[in-house]
Coordinates of C-alpha atoms and ligand atoms in Angstrom, one line a residue:
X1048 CA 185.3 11.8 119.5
X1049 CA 181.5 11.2 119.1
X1050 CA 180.7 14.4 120.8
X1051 CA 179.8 16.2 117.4
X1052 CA 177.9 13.4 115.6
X1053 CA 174.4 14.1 114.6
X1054 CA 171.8 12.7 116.9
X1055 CA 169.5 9.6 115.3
X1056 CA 166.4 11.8 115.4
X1057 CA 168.4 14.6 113.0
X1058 CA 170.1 11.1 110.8
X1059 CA 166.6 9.9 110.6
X1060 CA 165.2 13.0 109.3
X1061 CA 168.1 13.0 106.5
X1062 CA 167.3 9.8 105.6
X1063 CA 164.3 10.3 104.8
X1064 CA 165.0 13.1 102.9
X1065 CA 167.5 11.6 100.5
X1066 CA 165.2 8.2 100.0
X1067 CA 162.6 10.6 99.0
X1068 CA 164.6 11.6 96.6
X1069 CA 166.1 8.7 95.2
X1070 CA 162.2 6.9 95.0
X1071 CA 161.0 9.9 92.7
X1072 CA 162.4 7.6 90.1
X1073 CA 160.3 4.6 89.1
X1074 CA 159.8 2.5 86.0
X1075 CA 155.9 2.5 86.3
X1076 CA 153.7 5.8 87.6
X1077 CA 152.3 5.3 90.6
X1078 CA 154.5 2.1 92.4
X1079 CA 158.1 1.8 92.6
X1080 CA 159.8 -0.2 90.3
X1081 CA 163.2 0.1 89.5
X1082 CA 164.6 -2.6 87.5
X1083 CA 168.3 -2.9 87.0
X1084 CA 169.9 -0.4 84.1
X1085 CA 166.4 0.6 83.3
X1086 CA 165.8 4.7 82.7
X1087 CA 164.8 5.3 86.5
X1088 CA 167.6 3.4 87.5
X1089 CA 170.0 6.0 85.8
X1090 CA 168.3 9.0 86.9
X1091 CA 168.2 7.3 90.7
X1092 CA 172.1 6.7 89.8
X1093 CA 173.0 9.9 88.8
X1094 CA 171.0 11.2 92.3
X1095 CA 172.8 9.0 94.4
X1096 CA 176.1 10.5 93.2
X1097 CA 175.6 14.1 93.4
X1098 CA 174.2 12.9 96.8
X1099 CA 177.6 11.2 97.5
X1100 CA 179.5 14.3 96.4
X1101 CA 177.5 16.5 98.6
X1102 CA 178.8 13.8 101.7
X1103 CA 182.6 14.7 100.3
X1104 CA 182.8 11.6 98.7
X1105 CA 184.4 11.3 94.9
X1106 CA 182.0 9.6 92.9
X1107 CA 181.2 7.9 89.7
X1108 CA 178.7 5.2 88.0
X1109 CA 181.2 2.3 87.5
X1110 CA 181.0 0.0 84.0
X1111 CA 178.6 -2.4 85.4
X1112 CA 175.9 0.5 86.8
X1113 CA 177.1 0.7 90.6
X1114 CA 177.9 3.9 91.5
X1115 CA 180.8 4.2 93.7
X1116 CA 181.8 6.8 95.7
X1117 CA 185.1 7.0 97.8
X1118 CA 186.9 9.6 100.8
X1119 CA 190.5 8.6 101.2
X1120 CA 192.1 8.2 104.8
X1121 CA 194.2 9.6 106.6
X1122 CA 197.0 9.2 103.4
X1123 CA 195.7 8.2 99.7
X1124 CA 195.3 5.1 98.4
X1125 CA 194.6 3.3 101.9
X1126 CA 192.6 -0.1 102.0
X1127 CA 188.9 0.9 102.2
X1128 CA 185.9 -0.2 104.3
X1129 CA 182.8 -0.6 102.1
X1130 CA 179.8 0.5 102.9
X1131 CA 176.9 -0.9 100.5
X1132 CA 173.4 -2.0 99.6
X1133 CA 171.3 -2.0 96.2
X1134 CA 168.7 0.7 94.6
X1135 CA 167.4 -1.6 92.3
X1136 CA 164.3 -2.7 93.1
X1137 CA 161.1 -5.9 92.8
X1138 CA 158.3 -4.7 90.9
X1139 CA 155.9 -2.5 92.7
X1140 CA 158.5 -3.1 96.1
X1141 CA 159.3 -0.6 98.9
X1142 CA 161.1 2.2 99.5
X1143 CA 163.7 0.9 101.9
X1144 CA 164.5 -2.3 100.7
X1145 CA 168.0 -1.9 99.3
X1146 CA 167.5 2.2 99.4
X1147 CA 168.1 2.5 103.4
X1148 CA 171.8 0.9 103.2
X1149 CA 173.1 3.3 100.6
X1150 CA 171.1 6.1 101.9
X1151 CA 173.0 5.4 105.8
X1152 CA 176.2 4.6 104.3
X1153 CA 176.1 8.0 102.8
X1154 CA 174.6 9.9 105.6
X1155 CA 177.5 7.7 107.8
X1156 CA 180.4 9.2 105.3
X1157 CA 178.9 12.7 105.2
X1158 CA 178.4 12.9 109.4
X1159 CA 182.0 11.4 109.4
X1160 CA 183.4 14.4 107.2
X1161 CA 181.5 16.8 108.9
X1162 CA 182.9 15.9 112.1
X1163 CA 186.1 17.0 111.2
X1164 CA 187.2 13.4 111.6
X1165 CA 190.3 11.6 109.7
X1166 CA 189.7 7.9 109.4
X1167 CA 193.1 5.1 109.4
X1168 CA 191.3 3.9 106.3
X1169 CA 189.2 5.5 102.8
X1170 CA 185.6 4.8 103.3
X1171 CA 183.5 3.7 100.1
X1172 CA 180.1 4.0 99.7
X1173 CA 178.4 1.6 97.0
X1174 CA 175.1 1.6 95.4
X1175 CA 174.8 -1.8 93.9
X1176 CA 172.3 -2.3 90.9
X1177 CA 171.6 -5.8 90.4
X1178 CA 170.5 -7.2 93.9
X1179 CA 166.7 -8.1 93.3
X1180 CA 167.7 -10.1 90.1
X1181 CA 164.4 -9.4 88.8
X1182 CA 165.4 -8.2 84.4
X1183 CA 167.6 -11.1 84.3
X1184 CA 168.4 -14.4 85.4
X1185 CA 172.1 -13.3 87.2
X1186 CA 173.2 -13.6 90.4
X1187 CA 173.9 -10.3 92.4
X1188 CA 175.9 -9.4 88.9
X1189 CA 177.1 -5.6 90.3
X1190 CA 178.6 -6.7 93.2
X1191 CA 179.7 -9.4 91.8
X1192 CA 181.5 -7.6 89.4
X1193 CA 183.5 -5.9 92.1
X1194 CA 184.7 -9.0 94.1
X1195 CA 186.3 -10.5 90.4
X1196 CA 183.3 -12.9 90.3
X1197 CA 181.3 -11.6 87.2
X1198 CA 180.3 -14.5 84.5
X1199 CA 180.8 -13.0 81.2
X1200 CA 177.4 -15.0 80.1
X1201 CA 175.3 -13.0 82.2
X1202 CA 175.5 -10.1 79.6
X1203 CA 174.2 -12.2 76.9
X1204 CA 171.1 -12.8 79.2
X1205 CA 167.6 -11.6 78.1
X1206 CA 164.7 -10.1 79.4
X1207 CA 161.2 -10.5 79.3
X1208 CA 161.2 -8.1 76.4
X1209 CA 164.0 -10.0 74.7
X1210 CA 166.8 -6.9 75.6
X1211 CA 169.9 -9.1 76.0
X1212 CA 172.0 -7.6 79.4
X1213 CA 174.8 -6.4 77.4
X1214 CA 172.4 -4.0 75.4
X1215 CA 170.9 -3.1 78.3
X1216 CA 174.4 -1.8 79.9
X1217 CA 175.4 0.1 77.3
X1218 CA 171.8 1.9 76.7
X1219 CA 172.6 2.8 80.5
X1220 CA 175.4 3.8 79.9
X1221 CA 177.9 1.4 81.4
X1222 CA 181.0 -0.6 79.2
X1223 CA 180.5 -4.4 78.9
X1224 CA 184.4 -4.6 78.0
X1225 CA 185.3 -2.6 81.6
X1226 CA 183.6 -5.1 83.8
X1227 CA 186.4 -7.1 84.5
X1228 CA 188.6 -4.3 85.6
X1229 CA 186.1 -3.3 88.7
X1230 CA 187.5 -6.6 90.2
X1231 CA 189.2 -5.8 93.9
X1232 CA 192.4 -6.5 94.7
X1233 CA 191.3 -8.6 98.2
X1234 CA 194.3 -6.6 100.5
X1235 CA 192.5 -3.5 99.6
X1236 CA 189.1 -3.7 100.8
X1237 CA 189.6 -4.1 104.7
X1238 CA 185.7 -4.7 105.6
X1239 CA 182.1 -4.7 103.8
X1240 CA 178.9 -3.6 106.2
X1241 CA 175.4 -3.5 105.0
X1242 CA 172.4 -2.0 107.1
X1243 CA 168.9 -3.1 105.6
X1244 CA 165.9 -3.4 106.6
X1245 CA 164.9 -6.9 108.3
X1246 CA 162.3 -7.6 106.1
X1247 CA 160.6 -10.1 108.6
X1248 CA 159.1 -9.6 112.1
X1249 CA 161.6 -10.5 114.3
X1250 CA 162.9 -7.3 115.4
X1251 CA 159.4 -5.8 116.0
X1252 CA 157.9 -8.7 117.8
X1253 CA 160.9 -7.8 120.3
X1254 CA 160.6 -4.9 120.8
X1255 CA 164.3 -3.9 119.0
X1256 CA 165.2 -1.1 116.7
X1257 CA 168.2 -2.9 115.4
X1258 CA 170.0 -6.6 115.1
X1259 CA 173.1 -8.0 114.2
X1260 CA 173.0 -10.5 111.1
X1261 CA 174.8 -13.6 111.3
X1262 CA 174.4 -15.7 108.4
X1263 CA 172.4 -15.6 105.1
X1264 CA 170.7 -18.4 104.6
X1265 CA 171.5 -20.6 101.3
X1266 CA 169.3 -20.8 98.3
X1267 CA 168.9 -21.4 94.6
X1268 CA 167.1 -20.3 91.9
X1269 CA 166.0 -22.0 88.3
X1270 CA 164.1 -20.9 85.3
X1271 CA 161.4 -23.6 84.5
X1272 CA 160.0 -24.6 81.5
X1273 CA 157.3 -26.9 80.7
X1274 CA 156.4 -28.1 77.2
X1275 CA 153.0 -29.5 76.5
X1276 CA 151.0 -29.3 72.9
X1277 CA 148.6 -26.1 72.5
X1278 CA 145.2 -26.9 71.4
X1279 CA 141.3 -25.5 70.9
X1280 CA 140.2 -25.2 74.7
X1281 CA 136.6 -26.2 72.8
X1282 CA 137.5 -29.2 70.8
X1283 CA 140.7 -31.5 72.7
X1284 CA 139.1 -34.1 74.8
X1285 CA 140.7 -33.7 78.3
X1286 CA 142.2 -37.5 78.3
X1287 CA 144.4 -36.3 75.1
X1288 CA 145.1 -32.9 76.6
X1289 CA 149.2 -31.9 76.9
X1290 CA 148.6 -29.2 79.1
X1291 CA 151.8 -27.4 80.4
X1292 CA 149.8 -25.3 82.4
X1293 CA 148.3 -27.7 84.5
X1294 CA 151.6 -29.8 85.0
X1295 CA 153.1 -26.7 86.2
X1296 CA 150.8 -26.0 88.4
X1297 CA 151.4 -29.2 89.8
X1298 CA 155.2 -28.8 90.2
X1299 CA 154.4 -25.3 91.8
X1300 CA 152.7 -27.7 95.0
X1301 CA 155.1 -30.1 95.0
X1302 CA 157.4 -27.4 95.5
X1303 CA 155.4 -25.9 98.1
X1304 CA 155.2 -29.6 99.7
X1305 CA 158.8 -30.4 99.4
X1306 CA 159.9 -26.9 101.1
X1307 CA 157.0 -27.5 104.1
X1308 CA 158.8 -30.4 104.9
X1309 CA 162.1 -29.6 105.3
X1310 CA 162.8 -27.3 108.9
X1311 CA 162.9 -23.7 108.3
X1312 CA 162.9 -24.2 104.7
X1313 CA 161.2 -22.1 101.9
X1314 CA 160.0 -22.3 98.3
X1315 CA 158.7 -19.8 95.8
X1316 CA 157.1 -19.8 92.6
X1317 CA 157.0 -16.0 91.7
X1318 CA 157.3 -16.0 88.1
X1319 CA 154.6 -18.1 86.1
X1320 CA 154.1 -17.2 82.3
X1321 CA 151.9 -19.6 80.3
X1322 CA 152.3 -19.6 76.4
X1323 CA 150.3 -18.2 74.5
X1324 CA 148.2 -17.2 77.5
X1325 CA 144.7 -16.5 76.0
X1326 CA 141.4 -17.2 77.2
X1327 CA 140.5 -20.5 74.3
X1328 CA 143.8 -22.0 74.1
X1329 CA 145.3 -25.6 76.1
X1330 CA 148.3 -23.9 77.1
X1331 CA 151.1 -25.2 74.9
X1332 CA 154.0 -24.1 77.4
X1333 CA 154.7 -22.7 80.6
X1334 CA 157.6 -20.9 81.7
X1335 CA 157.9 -20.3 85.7
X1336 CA 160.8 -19.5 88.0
X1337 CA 161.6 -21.4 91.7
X1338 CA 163.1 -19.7 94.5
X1339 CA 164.1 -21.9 97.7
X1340 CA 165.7 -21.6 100.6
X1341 CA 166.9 -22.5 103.9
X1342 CA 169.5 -21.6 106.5
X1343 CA 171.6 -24.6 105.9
X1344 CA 173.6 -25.6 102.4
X1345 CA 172.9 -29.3 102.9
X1346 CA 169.1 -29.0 103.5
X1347 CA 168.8 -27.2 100.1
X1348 CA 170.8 -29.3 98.3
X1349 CA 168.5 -32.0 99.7
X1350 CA 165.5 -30.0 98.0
X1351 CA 166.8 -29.7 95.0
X1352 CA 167.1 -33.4 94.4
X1353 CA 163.7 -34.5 95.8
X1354 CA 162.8 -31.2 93.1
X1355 CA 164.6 -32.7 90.3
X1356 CA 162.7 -36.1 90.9
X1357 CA 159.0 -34.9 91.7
X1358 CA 159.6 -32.4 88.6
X1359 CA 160.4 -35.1 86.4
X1360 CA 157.4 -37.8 87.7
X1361 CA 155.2 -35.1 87.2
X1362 CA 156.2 -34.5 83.4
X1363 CA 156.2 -38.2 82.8
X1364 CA 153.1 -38.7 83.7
X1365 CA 151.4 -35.9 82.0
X1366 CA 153.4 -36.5 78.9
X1367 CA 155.2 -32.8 78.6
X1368 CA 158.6 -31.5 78.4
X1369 CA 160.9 -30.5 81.3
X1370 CA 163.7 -28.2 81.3
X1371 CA 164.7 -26.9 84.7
X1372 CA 168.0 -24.5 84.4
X1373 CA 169.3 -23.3 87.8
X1374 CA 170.8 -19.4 87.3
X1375 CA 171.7 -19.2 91.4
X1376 CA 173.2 -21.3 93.7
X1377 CA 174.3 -19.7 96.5
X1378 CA 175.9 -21.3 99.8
X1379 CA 174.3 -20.2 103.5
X1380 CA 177.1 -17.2 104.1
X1381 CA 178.2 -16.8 107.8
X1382 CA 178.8 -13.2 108.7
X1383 CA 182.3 -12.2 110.0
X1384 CA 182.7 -12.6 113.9
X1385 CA 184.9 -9.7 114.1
X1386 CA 182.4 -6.8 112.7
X1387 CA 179.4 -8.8 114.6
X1388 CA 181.4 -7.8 117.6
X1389 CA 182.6 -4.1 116.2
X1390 CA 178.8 -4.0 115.2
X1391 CA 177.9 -5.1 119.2
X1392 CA 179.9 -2.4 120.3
X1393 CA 178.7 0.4 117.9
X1394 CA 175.0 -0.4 119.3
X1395 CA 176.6 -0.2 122.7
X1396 CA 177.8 3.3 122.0
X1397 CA 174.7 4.5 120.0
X1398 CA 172.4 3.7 123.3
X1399 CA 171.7 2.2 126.7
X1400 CA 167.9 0.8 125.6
X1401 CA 169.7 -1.0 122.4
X1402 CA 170.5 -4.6 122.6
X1403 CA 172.5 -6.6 120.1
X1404 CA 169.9 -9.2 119.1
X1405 CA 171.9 -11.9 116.7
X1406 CA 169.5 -13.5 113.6
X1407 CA 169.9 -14.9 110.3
X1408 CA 168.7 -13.2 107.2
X1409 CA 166.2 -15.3 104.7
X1410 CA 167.0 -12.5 102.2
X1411 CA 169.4 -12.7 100.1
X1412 CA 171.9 -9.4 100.0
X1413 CA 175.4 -8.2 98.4
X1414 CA 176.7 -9.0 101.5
X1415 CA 176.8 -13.0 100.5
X1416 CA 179.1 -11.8 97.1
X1417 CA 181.0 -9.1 99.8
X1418 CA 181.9 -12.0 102.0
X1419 CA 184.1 -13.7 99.3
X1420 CA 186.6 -11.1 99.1
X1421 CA 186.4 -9.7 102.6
X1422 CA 185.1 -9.7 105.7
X1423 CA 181.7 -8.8 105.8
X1424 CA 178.4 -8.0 108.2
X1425 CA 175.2 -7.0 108.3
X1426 CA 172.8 -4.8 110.7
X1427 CA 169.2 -5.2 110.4
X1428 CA 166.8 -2.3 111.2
X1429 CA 163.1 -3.3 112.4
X1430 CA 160.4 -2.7 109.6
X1431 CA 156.4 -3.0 110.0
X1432 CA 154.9 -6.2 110.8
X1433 CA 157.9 -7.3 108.9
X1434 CA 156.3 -6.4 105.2
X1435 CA 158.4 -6.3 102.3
X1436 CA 158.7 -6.7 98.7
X1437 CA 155.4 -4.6 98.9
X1438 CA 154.2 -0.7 98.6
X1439 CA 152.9 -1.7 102.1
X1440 CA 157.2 -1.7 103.5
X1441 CA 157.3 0.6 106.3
X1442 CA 159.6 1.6 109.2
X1443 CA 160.1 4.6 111.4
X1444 CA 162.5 8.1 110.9
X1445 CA 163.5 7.4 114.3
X1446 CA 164.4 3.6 113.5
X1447 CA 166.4 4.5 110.5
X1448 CA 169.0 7.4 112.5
X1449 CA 169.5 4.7 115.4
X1450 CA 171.0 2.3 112.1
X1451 CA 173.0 5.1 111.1
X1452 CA 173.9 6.2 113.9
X1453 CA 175.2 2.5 114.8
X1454 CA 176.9 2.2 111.6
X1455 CA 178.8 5.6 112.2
X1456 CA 179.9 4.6 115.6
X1457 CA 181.2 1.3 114.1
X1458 CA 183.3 2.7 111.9
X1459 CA 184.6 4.6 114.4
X1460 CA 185.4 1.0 116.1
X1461 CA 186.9 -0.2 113.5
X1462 CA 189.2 3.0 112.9
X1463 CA 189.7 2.6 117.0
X1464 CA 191.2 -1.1 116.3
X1465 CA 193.3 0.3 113.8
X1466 CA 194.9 2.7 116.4
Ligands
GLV1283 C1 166.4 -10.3 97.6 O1 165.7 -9.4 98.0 C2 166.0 -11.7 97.9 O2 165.2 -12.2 97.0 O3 166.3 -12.3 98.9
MN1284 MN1 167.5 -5.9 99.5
MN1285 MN1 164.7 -7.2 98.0

């Protein structure tokens, strides 16, 4: 059955190839910045499907800015296995965050077709928009939009710039109003798998091109905002000072503190804006994000309390405003035994060196919305010294054909099961 399947040195190659392509497109000359329903994220849209109709699939760009791209099975109108990742991306990121998983789920489909193969289900390939969650304060919005999970206030959302999200999508050239049909019917998605890069060092320091995910960990995200009084930086004594800039900075180590001190924990202040931000003036307000995380739901819980109480000590004592709003709150999410084990066995059949290395993922991925309405897994390809979120992300041709490669032969598991 496999006999006629590209080799990983020729998938590699392809890949390449096509995330070439897709990371011509960039919000900002020179990096790669690709914010959800922004210009470059059309035109890197619009690529991805006439990349998915050249693989035989049928594609379009779905109401909420996925593009979705489907063959049928061996009769129409079968349940579908999904295939997905995102091609949004951070500012100034990488080019395989995100980009590899659609990229291998469409090389997958196309080797598939080309092998002359009918599958006992359709294969789907998604490219999901709004992963990074970097333009607005939502929560994995696209794929969320496909599991029946969307909140309708997302769209009235802003950006830095003051776009609201529901201008944004129509600009694009998606349909606020069509959202809630993109909702799947749970009986006819069958399974969701997601190959991405690891984006930490595990794999590398091992010595492995590949691993099987087994949960994402949990974590939570609020916008901050600290209110203090603006004054002359020449002329306010410092004991009658309101400065919002200097209480945040101080919530910004508690966090760092509180996260230390809980086991595997982490906490992230990646957004800091200070109001109005010039060189002469007490900073009258400060808005900054948190980000934290760890591998168990309890534990950040737990850190959002002691959060909650250092944040508001802080503020007491300095005299300023508080306002902590969380946007994302999002449950550790175990991977589904069954596909670990149909993932297992497609890295058994993809090579004799490979090993199925089992480890949780501290990123967060469409796999954790997936998982609601099906089961769902994850394979993780090695990256460089485990760098991402960077222009510095890096990993091998070679690395990326032995992912699709795996992913091909465990689809072809899964369609064995079926039989
Ligand atoms: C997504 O990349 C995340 O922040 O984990
Ligand atoms: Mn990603
Ligand atoms: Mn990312």
């Amino acid at each position: 059955m496999t006999t006629t399947l590209p080799s990983p040195a020729v998938l590699g190659a392809r890949a390449f190839a096509a995330l070439a392509g897709i990371n011509r497109f960039s919000d900002e000359p020179g990096k790669l910045t690709r914010l959800y329903l922004s210009p470059s994220h059309r035109q890197a849209a619009e690529y991805v499907k006439g990349a998915m109709e050249v693989a035989g699939l049928t594609a379009f760009i779905d109401a909420a800015g996925s593009v979705q791209g489907r063959r049928e099975g061996a009769s129409p109108g079968l349940p579908a296995v999904l295939i997905g990742s995102h091609i949004d991306t951070v500012r100034d990121g990488g080019r395989f965050d995100g980009n590899l998983g659609v990229v291998a789920g469409i090389l997958a489909a196309q080797a598939i077709r080309d092998a002359g193969i009918t599958l006992p289900f359709a294969l789907e390939v998604i490219a999901f928009g709004d992963e990074e969650t970097v333009r607005f304060p939502t929560s994995l919005s696209t794929s969320s939009a496909l599991i029946g999970h969307y909140d309708h206030a997302w769209l009235e959302s802003r950006d830095a710039d003051g776009v609201s999200l529901r201008d944004a999508l129509v600009a694009f050239g998606g349909d606020p109003a069509g959202i809630a049909a993109l909702a799947r019917k749970p009986g006819s998605v069958k399974a969701y798998l997601e190959v991405h890069i690891e984006q930490g060092p595990v794999l590398e320091v091992e010595n492995e091109a590949v691993g099987i995910v087994t949960a994402i960990n949990a974590q939570s995200r609020a916008a901050v905002r600290v209110s203090g009084e603006a004054g002359h930086a020449g002329t306010v004594p410092m004991k009658l000072r309101k400065d919002a800039l200097t209480a945040a900075a101080e919530m910004a180590l508690a966090l760092e503190e509180i996260a230390g001190a809980h086991d595997q924990a982490v906490g992230t202040v990646g957004v800091f804006r200070p109001d109005p931000g010039a060189t002469n003036v007490v900073p009258g307000a400060v808005d900054f994000t948190i980000d934290y995380r760890a591998p168990q739901g309890e534990t950040v819980a737990s850190m959002e309390r002691q959060i909650q109480q250092r944040f508001g000590e802080i503020a007491q004592r300095r005299g300023v405003g508080l306002s902590i709003t969380p946007y994302s709150r999002d449950d550790a999410t175990p991977m589904a035994a069954e596909l670990q084990e149909a993932l297992a066995a497609g890295i058994a059949r993809t090579g004799s060196n490979l090993s199925a290395r089992r480890l949780s993922s501290g990123a967060g991925h469409d796999a954790m919305a997936m998982a609601r309405l099906c089961p769902s897994a994850m394979l993780f390809v090695r990256c460089e010294k485990g760098i991402s979120h960077s222009p510095l992300e890096n990993m091998t041709e070679l690395d990326a054909g032995i992912a699709i490669r795996v992913l091909i032969e465990t689809i072809l598991e899964l369609a064995r099961r079926e039989g």
